[in-house]
Short mmCIF file of C-alpha atoms in Angstrom, two decimals:
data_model
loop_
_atom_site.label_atom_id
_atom_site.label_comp_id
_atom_site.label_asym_id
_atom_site.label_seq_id
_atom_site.Cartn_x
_atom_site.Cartn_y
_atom_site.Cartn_z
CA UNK A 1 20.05 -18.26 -21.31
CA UNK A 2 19.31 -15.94 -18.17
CA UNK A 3 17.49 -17.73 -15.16
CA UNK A 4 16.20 -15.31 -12.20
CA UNK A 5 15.18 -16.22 -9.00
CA UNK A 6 12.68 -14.89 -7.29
CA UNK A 7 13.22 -15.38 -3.09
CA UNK A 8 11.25 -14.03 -0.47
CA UNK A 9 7.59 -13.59 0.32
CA UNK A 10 3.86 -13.59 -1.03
CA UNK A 11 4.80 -10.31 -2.89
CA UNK A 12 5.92 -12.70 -5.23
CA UNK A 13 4.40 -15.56 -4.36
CA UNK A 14 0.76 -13.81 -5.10
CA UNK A 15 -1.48 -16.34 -7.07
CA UNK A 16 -3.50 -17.46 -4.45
CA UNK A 17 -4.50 -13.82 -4.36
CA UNK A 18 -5.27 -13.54 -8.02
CA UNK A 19 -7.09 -16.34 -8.95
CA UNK A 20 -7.95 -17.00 -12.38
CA UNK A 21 -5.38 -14.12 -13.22
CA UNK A 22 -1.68 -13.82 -13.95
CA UNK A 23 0.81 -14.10 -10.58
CA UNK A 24 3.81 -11.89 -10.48
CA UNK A 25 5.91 -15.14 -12.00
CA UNK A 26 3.79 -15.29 -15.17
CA UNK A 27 3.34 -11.78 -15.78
CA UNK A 28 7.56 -11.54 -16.01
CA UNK A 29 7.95 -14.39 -17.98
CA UNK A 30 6.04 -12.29 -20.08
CA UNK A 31 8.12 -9.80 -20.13
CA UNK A 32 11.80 -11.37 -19.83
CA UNK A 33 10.45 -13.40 -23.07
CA UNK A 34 11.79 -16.18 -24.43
CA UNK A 35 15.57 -16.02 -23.72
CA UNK A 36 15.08 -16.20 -19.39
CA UNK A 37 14.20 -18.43 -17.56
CA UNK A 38 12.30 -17.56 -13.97
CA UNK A 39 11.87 -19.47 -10.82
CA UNK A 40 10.05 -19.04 -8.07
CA UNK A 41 11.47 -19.88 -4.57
CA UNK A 42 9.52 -16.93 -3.00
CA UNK A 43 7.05 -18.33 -0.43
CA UNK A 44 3.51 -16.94 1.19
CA UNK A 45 4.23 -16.38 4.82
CA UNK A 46 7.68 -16.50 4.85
CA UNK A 47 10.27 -13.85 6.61
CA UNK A 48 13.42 -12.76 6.36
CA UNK A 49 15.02 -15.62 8.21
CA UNK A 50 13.40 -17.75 5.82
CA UNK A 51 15.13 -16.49 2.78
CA UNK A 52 18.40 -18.51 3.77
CA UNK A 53 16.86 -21.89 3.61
CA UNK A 54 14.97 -21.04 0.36
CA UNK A 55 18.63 -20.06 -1.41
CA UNK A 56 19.36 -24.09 -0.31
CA UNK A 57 17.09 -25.09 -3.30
CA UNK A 58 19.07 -22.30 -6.36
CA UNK A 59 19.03 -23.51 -9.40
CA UNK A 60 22.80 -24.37 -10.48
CA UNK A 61 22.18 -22.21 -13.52
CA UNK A 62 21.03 -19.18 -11.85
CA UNK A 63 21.77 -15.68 -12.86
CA UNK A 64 19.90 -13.18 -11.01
CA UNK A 65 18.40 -12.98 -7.97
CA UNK A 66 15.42 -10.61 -6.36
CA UNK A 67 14.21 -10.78 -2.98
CA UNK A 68 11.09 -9.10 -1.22
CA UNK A 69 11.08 -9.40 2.53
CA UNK A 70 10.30 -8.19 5.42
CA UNK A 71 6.43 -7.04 5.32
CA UNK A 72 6.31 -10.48 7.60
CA UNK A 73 8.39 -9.51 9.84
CA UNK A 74 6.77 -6.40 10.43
CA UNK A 75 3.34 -7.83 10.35
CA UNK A 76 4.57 -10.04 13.44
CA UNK A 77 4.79 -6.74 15.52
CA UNK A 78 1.65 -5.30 14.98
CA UNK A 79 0.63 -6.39 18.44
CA UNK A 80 3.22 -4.20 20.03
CA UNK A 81 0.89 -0.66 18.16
CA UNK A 82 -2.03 -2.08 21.04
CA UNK A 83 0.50 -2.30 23.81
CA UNK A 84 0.00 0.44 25.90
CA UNK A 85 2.92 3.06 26.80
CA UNK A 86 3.74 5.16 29.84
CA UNK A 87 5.90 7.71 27.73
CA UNK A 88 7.09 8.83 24.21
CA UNK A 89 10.37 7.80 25.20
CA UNK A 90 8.98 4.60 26.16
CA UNK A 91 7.69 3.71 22.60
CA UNK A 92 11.14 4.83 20.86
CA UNK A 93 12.99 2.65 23.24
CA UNK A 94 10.43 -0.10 22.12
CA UNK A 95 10.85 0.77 18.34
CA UNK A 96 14.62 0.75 18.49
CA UNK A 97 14.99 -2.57 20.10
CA UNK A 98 12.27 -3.82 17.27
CA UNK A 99 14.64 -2.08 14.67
CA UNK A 100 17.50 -3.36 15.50
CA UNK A 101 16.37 -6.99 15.84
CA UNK A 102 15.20 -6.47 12.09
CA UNK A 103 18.64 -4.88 11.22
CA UNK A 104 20.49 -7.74 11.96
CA UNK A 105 18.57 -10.25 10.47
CA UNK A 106 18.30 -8.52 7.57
CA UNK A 107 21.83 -8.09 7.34
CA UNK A 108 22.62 -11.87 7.88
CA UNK A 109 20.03 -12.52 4.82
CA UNK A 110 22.07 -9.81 2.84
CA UNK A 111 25.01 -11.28 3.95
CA UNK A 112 24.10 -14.83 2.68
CA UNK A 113 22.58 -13.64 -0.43
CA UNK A 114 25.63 -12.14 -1.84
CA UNK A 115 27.89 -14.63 -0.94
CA UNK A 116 26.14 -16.30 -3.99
CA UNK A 117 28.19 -13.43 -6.11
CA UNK A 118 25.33 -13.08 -8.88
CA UNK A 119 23.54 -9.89 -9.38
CA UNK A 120 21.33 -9.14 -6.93
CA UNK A 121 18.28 -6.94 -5.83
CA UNK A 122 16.19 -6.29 -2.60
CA UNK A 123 12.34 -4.61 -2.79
CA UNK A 124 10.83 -2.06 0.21
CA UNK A 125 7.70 -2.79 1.52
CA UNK A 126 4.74 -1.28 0.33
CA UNK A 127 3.20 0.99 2.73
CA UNK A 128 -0.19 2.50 0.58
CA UNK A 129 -2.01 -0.76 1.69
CA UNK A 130 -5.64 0.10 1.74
CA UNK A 131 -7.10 1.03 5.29
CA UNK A 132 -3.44 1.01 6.75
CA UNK A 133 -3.56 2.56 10.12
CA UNK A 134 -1.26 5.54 10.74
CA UNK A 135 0.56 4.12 13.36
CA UNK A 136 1.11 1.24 11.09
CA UNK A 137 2.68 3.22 8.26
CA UNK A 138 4.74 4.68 10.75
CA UNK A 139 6.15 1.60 11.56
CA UNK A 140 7.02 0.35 8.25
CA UNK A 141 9.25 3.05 7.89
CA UNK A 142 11.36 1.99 10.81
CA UNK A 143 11.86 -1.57 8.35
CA UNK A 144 11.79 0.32 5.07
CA UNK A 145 14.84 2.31 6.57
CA UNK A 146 17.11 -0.56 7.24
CA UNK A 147 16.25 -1.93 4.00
CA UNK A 148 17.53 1.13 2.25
CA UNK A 149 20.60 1.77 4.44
CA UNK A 150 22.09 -2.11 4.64
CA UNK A 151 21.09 -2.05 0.71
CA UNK A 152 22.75 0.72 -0.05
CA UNK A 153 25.52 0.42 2.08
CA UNK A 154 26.52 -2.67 0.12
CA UNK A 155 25.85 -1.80 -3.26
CA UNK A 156 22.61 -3.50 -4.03
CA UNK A 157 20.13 -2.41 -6.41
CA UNK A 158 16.65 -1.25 -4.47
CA UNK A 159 13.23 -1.75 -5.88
CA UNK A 160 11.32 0.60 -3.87
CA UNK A 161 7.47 -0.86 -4.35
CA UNK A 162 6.08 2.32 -2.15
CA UNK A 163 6.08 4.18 -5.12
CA UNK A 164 5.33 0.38 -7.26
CA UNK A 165 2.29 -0.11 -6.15
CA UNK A 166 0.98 3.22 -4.59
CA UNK A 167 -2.86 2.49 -5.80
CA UNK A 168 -5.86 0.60 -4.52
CA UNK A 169 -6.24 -1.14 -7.57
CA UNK A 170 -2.34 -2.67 -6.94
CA UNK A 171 -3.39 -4.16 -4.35
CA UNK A 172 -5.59 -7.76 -4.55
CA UNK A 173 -9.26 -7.55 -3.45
CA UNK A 174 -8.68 -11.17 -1.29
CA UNK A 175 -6.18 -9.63 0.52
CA UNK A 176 -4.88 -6.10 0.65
CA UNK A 177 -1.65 -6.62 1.55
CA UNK A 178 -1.03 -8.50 -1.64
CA UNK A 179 -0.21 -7.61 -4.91
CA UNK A 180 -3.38 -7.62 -7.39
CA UNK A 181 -2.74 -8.54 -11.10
CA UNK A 182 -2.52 -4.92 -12.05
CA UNK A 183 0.21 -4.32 -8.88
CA UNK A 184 1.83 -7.81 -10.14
CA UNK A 185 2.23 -6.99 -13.36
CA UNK A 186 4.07 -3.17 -12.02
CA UNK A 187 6.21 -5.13 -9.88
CA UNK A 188 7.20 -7.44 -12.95
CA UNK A 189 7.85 -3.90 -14.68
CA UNK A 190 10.54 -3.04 -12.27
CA UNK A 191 12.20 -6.34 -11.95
CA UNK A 192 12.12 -6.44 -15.79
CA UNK A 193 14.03 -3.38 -15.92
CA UNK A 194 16.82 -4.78 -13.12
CA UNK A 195 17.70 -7.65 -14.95
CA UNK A 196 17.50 -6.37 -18.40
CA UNK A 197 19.59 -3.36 -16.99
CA UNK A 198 17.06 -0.49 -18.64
CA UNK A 199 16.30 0.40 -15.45
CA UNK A 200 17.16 4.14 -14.43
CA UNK A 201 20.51 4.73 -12.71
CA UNK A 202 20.57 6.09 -9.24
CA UNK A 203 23.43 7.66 -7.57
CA UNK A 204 23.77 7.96 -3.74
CA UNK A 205 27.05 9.53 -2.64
CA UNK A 206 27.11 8.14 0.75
CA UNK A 207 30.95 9.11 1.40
CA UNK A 208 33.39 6.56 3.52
CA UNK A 209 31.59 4.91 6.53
CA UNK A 210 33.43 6.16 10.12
CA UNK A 211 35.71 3.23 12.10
CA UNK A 212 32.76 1.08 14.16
CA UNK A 213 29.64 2.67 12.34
CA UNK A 214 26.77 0.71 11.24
#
């Protein structure tokens, strides 16, 4: 028996946004079948710094583990797109501070994740929200950027839900930066494939990292 454990945010954690409708949980039960088990520790509101204290509560039989995080964290600096800015310069130095703040606490929550030595995966944020400002999506790809390179850099699988849930319709009509059954149920897709490994393979020659990089 298989158990997978699904940590993070309300990516997962989605069935106050689809009532009356499958949540991401029951739509991959569905399709792990009978031989998994799957548990949700994933919570609505939650950030990356969160993630450690949800891992305190891991079932002693677990096997897998997916996390979506970060959209939070992001969402916490939307305030800083209305502050105003004397130069371009000005607004990179902002960013990079912002970036690198994210970098290490994502790294920490890599960090501790592994250390739990079963296979493991990590999911982008999704950036075709309906409405999404511009300045917004141009944002997320500061976050979906450290995702990727502390991801790859350690050899952890990357659901990328940009190109998951790329639709209106994947996207719940409470709340549009949630997953809607028909999003759900493409997320469960993907984290189907991870854990039953039919997922596609994806090589990234990266080559050796340089002394003090990173």
């Amino acid at each position: 028996m298989a158990h997978l454990v699904l940590l993070g945010d309300s990516v997962f954690d989605n069935a106050a946004y689809v009532p009356h409708e499958p949540a991401v949980i029951e739509q991959l039960r569905s399709r792990l079948g009978a031989g998994w088990t799957v548990s949700l520790r994933a919570l609505d509101g939650d950030v990356t710094a969160d993630v450690e204290h949800q891992l305190r509560d891991l079932p002693a039989d677990a096997t897998h583990l997916v996390v979506s995080c970060g959209g939070n964290d992001a969402l916490g600096y939307l305030p800083v797109l209305r502050e105003a800015a004397r130069s371009v310069a000005g607004v990179l130095e902002r960013f990079a501070g912002i970036r690198a703040a994210f970098r290490d606490r994502y790294r920490h929550m890599l960090h501790t994740t592994r250390a739990c030595g079963l296979p493991l995966a990590v999911c982008t944020v999704y950036d075709r929200v309906p409405d999404l400002e511009p300045a917004a999506h141009a944002a997320l790809a500061m976050f979906n950027e450290v995702i990727f390179r502390e991801a790859l850099a350690t050899g952890i699988t990357v659901i990328d839900l940009r190109l998951i849930c790329a639709q209106r319709e994947d996207f719940s009509a409470l709340s549009p930066i949630e997953p809607s059954r028909r999003g759900g149920a493409r997320i469960a897709d993907a984290i189907a494939d991870f854990a039953s490994g039919a997922g596609p393979r994806v090589d990234v020659i990266v080559g050796r990292p340089a002394p003090g990089t990173g």
